[in-house]
Short mmCIF file of C-alpha atoms in Angstrom, two decimals:
data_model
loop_
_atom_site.label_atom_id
_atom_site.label_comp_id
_atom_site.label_asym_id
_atom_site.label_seq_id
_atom_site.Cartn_x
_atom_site.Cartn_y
_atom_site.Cartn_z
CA UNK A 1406 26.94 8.30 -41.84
CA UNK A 1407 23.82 6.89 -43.47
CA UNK A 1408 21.60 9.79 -44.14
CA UNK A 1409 18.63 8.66 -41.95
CA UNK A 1410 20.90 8.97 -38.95
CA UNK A 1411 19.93 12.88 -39.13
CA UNK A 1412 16.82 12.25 -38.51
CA UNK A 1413 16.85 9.77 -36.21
CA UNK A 1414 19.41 10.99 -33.83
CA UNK A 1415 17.78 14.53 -33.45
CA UNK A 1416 14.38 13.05 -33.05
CA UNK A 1417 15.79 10.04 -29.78
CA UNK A 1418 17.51 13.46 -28.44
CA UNK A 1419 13.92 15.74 -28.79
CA UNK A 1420 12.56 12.38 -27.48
CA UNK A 1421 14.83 12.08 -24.29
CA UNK A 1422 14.75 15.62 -23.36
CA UNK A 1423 11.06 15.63 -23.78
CA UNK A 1424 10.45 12.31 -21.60
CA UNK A 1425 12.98 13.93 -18.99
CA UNK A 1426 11.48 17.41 -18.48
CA UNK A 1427 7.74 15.67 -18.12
CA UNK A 1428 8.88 13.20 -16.19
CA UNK A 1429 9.94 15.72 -13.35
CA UNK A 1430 6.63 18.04 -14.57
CA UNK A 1431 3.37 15.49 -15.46
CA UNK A 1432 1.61 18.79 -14.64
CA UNK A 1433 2.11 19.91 -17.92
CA UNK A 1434 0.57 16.77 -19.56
CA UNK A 1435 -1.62 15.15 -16.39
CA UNK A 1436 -3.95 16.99 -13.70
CA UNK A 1437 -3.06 15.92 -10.26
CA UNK A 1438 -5.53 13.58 -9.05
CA UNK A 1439 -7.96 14.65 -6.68
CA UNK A 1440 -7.64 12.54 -2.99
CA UNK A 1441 -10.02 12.40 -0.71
CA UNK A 1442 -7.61 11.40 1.84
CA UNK A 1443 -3.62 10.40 1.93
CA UNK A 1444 -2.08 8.04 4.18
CA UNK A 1445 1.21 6.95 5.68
CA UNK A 1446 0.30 5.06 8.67
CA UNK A 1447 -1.30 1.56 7.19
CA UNK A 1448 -2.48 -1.65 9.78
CA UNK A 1449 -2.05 -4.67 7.29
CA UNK A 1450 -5.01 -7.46 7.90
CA UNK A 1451 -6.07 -4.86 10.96
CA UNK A 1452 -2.43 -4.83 12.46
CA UNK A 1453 -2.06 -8.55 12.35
CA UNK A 1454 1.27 -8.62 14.52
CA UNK A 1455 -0.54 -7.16 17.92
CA UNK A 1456 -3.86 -8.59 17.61
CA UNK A 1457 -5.30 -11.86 15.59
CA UNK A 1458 -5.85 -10.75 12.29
CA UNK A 1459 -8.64 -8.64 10.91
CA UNK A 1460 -10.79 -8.76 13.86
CA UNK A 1461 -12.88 -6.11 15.66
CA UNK A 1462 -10.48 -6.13 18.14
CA UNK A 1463 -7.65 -5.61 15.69
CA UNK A 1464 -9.21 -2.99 13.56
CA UNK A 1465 -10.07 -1.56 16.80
CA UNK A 1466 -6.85 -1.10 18.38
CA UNK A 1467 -4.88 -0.19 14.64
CA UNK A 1468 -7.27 2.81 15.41
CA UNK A 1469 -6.27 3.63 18.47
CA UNK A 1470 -2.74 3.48 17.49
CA UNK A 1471 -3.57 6.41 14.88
CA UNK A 1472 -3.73 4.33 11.85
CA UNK A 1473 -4.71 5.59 9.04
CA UNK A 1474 -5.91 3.07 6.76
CA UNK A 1475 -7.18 -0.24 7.59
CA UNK A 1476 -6.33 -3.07 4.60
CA UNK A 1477 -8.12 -6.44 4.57
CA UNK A 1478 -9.37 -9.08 2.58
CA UNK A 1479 -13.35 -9.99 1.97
CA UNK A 1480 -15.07 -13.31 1.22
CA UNK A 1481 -18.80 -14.69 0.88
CA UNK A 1482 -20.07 -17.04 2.95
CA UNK A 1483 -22.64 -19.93 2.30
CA UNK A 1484 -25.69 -17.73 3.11
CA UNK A 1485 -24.32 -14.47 1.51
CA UNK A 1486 -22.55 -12.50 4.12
CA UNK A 1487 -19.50 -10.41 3.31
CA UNK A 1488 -16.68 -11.88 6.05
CA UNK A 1489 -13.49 -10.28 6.75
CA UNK A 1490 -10.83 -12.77 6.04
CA UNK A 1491 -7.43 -13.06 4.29
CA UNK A 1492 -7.51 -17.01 3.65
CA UNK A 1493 -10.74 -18.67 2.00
CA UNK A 1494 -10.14 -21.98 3.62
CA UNK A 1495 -9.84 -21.54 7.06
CA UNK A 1496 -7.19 -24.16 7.79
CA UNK A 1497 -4.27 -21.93 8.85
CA UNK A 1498 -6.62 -19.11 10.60
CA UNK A 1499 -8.18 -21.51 12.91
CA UNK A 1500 -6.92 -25.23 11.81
CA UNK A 1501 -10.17 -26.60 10.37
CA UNK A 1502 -10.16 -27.67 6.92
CA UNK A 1503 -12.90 -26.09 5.83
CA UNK A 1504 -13.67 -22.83 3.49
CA UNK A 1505 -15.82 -19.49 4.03
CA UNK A 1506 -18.22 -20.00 0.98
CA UNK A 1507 -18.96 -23.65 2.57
CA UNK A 1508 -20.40 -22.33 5.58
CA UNK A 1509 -23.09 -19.86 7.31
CA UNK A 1510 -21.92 -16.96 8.85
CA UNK A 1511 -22.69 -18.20 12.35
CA UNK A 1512 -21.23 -21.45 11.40
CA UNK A 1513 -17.58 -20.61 11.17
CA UNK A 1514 -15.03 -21.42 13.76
CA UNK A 1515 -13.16 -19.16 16.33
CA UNK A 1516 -9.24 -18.08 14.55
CA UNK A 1517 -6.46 -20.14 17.32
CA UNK A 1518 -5.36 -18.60 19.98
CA UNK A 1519 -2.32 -18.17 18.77
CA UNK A 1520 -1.29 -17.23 14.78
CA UNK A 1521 1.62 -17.20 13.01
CA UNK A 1522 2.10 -13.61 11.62
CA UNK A 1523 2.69 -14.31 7.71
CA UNK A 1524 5.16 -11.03 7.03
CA UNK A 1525 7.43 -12.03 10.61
CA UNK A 1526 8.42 -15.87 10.76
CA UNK A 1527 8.37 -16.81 13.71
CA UNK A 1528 6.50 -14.16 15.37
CA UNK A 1529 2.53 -15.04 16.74
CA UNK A 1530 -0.20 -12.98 17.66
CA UNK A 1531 -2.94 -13.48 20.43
CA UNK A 1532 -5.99 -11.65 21.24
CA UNK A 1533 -9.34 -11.99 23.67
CA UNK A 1534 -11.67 -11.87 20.25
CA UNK A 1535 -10.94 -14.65 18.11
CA UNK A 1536 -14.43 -14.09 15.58
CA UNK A 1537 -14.52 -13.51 12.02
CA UNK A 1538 -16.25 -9.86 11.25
CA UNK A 1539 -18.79 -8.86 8.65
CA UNK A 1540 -17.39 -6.36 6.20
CA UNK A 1541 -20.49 -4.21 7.24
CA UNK A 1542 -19.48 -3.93 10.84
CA UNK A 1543 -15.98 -2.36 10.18
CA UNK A 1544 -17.66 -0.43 8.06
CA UNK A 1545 -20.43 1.07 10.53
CA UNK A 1546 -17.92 1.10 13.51
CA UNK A 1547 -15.50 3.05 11.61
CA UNK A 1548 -17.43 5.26 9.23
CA UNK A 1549 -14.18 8.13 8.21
CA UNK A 1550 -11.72 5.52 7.95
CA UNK A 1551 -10.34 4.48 4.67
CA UNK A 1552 -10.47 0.88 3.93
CA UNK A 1553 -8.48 -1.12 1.51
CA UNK A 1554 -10.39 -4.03 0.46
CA UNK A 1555 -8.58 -6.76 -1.90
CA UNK A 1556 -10.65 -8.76 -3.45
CA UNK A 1557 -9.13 -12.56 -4.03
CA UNK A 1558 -11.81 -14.25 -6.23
CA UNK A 1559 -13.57 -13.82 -9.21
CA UNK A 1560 -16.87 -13.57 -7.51
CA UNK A 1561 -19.52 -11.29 -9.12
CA UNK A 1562 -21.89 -11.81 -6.57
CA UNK A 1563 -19.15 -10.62 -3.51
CA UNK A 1564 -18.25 -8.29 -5.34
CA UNK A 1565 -21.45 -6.64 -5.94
CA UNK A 1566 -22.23 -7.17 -2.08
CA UNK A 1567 -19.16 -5.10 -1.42
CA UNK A 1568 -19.85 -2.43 -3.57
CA UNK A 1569 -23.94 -2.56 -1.81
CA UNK A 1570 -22.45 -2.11 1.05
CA UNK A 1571 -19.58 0.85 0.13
CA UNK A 1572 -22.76 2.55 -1.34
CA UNK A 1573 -25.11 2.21 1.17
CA UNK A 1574 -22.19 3.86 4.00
CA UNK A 1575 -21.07 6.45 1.75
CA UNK A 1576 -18.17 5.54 1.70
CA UNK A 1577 -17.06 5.24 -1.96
CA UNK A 1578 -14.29 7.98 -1.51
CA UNK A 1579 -12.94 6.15 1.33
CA UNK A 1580 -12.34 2.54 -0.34
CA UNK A 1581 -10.60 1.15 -2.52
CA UNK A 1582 -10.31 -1.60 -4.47
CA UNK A 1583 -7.27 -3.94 -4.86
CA UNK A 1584 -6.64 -6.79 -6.48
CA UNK A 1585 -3.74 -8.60 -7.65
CA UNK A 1586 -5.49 -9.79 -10.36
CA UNK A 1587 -6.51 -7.73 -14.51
CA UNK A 1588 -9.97 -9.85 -14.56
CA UNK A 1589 -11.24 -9.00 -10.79
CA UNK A 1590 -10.12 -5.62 -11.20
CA UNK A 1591 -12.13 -5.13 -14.13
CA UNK A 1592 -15.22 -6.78 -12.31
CA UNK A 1593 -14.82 -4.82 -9.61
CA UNK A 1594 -14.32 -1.15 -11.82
CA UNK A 1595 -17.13 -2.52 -13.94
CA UNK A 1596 -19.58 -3.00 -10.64
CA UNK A 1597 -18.23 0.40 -9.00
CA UNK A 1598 -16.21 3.03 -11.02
CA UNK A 1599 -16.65 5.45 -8.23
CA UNK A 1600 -14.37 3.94 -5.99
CA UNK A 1601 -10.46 4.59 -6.21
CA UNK A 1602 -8.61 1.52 -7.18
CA UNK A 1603 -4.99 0.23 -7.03
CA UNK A 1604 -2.68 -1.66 -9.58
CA UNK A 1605 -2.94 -5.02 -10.79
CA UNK A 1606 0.26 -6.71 -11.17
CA UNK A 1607 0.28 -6.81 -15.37
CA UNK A 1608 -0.72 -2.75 -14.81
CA UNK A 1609 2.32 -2.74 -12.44
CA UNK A 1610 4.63 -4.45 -15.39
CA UNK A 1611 2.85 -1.92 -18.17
CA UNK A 1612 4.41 0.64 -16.05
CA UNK A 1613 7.51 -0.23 -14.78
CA UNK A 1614 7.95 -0.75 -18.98
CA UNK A 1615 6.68 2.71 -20.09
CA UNK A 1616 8.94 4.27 -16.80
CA UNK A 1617 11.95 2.31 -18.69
CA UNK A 1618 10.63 3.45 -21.84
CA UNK A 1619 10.10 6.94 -21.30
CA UNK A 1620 7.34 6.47 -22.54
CA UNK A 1621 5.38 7.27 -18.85
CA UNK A 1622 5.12 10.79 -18.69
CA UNK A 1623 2.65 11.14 -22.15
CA UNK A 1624 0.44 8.24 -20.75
CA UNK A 1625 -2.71 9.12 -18.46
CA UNK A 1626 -3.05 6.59 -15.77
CA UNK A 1627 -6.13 5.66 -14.00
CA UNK A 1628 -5.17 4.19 -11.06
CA UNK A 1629 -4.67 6.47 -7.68
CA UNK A 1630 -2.58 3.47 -5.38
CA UNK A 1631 0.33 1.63 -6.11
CA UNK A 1632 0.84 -0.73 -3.15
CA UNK A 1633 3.76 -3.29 -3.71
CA UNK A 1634 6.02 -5.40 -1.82
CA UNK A 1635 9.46 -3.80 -0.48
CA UNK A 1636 11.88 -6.34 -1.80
CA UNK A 1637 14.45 -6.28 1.15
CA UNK A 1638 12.32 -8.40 3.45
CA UNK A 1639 12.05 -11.69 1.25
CA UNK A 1640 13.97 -14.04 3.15
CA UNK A 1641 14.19 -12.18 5.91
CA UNK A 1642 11.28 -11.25 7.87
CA UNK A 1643 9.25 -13.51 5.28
CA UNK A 1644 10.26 -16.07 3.33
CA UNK A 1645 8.30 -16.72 0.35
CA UNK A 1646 6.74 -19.84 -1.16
CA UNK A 1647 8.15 -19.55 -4.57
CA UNK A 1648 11.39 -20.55 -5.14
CA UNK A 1649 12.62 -18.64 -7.52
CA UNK A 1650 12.26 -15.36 -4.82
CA UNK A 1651 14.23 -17.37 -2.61
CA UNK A 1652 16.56 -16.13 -4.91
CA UNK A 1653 19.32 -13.53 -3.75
CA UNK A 1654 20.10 -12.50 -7.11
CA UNK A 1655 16.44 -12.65 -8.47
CA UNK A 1656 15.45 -10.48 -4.91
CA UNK A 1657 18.32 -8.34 -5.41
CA UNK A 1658 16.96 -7.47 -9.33
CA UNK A 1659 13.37 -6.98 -8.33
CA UNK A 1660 14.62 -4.63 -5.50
CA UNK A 1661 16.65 -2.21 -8.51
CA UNK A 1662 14.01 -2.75 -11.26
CA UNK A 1663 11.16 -1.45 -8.96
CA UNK A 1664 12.76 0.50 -6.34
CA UNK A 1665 13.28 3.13 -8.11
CA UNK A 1666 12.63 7.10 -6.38
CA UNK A 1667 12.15 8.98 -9.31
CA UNK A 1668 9.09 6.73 -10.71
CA UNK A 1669 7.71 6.95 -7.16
CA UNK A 1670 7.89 10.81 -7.07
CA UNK A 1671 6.46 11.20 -10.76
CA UNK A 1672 3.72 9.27 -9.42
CA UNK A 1673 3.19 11.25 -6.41
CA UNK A 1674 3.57 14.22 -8.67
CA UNK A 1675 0.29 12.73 -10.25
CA UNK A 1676 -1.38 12.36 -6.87
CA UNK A 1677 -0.99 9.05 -6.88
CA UNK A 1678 -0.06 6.97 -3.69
CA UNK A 1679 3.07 5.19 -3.09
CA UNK A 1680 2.10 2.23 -0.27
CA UNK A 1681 5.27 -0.57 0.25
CA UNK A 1682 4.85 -3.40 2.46
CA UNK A 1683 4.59 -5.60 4.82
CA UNK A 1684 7.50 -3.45 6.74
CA UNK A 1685 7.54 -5.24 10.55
CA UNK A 1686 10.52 -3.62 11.42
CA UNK A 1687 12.31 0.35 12.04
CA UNK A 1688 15.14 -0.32 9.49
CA UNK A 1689 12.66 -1.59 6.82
CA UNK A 1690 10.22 1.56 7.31
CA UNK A 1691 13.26 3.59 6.99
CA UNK A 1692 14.19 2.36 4.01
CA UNK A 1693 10.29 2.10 2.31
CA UNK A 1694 10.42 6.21 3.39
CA UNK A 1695 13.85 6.48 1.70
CA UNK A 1696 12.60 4.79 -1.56
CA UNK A 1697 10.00 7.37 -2.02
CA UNK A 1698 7.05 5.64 -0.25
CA UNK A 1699 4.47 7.85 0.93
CA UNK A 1700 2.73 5.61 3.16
CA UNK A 1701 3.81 2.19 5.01
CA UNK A 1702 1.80 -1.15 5.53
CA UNK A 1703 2.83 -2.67 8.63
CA UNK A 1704 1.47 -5.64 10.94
CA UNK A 1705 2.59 -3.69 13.99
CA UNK A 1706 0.53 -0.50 14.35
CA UNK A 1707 2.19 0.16 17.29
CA UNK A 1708 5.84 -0.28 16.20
CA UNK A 1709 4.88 2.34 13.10
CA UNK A 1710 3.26 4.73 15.22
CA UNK A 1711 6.23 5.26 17.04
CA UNK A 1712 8.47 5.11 13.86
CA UNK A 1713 6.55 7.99 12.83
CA UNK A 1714 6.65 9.99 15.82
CA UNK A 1715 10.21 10.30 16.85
CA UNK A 1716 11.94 9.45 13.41
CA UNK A 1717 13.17 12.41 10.33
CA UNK A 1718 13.56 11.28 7.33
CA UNK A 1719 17.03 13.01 6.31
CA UNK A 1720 18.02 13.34 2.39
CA UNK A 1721 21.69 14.00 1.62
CA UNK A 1722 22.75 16.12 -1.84
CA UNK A 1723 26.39 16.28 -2.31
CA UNK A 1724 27.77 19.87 -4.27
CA UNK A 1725 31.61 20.04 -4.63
CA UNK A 1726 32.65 23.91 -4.28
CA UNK A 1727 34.05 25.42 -7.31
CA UNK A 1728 37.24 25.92 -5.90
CA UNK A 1729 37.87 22.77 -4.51
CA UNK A 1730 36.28 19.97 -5.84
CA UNK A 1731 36.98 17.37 -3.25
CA UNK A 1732 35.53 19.60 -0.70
CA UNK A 1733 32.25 19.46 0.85
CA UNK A 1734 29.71 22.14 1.38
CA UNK A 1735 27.27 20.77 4.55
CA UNK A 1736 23.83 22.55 4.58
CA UNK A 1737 21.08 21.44 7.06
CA UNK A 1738 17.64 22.69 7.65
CA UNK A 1739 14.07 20.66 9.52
CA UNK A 1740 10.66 21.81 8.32
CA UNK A 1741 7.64 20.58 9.57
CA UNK A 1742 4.37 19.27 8.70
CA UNK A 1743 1.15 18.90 10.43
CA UNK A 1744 -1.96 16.57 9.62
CA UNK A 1745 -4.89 16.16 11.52
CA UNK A 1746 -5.95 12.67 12.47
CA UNK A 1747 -10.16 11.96 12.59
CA UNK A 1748 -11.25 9.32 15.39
CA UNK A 1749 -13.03 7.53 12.44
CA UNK A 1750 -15.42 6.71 15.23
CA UNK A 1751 -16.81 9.96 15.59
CA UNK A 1752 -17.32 12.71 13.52
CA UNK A 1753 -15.83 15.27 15.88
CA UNK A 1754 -12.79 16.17 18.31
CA UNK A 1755 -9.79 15.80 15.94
CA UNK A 1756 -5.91 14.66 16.88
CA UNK A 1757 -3.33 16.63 15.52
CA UNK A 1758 0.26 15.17 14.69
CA UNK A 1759 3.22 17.05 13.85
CA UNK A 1760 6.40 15.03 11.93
CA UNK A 1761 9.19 17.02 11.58
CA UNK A 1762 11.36 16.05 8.56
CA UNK A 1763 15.16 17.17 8.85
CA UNK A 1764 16.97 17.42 5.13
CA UNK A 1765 20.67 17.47 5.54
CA UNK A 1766 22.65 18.87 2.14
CA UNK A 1767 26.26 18.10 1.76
#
């Protein structure tokens, strides 16, 4: 054996244990991240399934649902208003061919009366409201709700309007930035480093790399959300407009690649938030929980709502007795836990919701 060998082998082993032991302990390396809130219940564009998207009437009932975090997507219009919008061109929202930054505020049209919802083919939403919102009104009609704002265009000039606007609520605890995209999310850090943020997709390949690596546990990580898709409802509930994620096989490797529990519970272990989405229906939240998720974007407040209230999560562990390995030892045992749910409305007379979370060891 070539003498280097002795060092190298010892040093991959140190290495490996190392990388294990901090990977189930970043306390010993990282400080868990302060949160000024956590949430599991999450109304994607307002709760887009039950109501036309990211309306007041929407946001509105996502909150009466017991929501917990509103997500939606912000644009500038001609004469400088902040709109609440996921599309820039307003073709498939309301079937003119026309974009946001084109027009005045009190020029845009109404959304149809009916819209496709993007994350359940086939499905459509209706609603009495069918006007855009100003960023500023969800924000002063719902001043303790957390608010996920992506931001879709390199726009300095929105994005400084945003962050005017986070500022002038006091709200900068209670937002957060996301952003597919390195660039904005630099703008957007660069304009407003008080607010949490989420990451980018090249961040999201850095760490799926360093978690493969083991390489993870020694690096400090800024970011406080990870929201990403869950994998198992391409081609299902939505099909995708790339081809290549039309893919079974390609689905199938971005589902064991990313999907993996013990990077989510590191993270979590960090503070850090583990959001999967767009899940639209029981057996998909089921299995975003199972992954290690600890929240869930849906476009059906509603159908979530009720997920969370009468569903456990169970976890199975099998032990094989030391005198006879084939057999199984069955242990079961339900804890609960309580949080308390703020009408983000008012500043006063909070809900309280009790899940109860049965673990079943076998």
């Amino acid at each position: 054996m070539a003498s280097w060998l002795y060092f190298l082998v010892p040093a991959l082993g140190g290495y490996s244990v190392a990388s294990y032991f901090l990977l189930k302990n970043p306390h010993v390396l990282h400080r868990r991240k302060h949160k000024a809130f956590t949430c599991t219940h999450i109304s994607h564009r307002g709760g887009c399934g039950e109501r036309i998207e990211s309306t007041m009437e929407a946001f509105t009932h996502a909150v009466d649902q017991g929501t917990e975090m509103l997500e939606l997507d912000c644009h500038l219009t001609k004469d400088g208003h902040v709109v609440v919008s996921h599309d820039e061109n307003l073709l498939r929202q309301t079937g003119h061919d026309v974009t946001i930054s084109s027009l005045n505020f009190q020029e845009l049209p109404l959304y149809k009366e009916r819209l496709e919802v993007t994350f359940k083919t086939g499905e459509f939403s209706s609603g009495s409201d069918r006007k855009f919102t100003l960023l500023e009104e969800v924000f002063r009609r719902f001043p303790q709700m957390p608010v996920n704002i992506e931001v879709k265009e390199n726009n300095p000039v929105l994005i400084d309007k945003v962050s005017v606007l986070v500022k002038q609520y006091d709200r900068e605890q209670l937002t957060v930035w996301a952003t597919t995209s390195s660039g904005i999310m630099k703008l957007c850090r660069d304009t407003n480093s008080s607010m949490p943020y989420m990451f980018t997709v090249s961040r999201g390949l850095q760490l799926l790399l360093l978690f493969y690596c083991g390489l993870l546990p020694f690096v400090p990580l800024g970011e406080s959300f990870l929201q990403f898709y869950l994998p198992r409802i391409f081609n299902r509930t939505f099909l995708p407009e790339s081809r290549i994620l039309r893919n079974k096989v390609v689905v199938s490797l971005i589902e064991k690649l990313t999907m993996r529990k013990s990077l989510f519970d590191h993270l979590v272990k960090r503070g850090i938030q583990v959001h999967l989405f767009v899940c639209n229906t029981d057996d998909d939240i089921a299995a975003a929980f199972a992954a290690g998720a600890t929240g869930v974007m849906s476009d059906y407040p509603t159908l979530l709502a009720n997920y969370l209230h009468t569903h456990t999560h169970t976890h199975t562990h099998t032990q094989s007795l030391p005198n006879a390995p084939r057999q199984l030892l069955t242990h079961t045992h339900t804890h609960s836990h309580t949080h308390t749910h703020i009408d983000p409305t008012q500043r006063s007379s909070p809900t309280t919701y009790t899940h109860t979370h049965t673990h079943t060891y076998t």
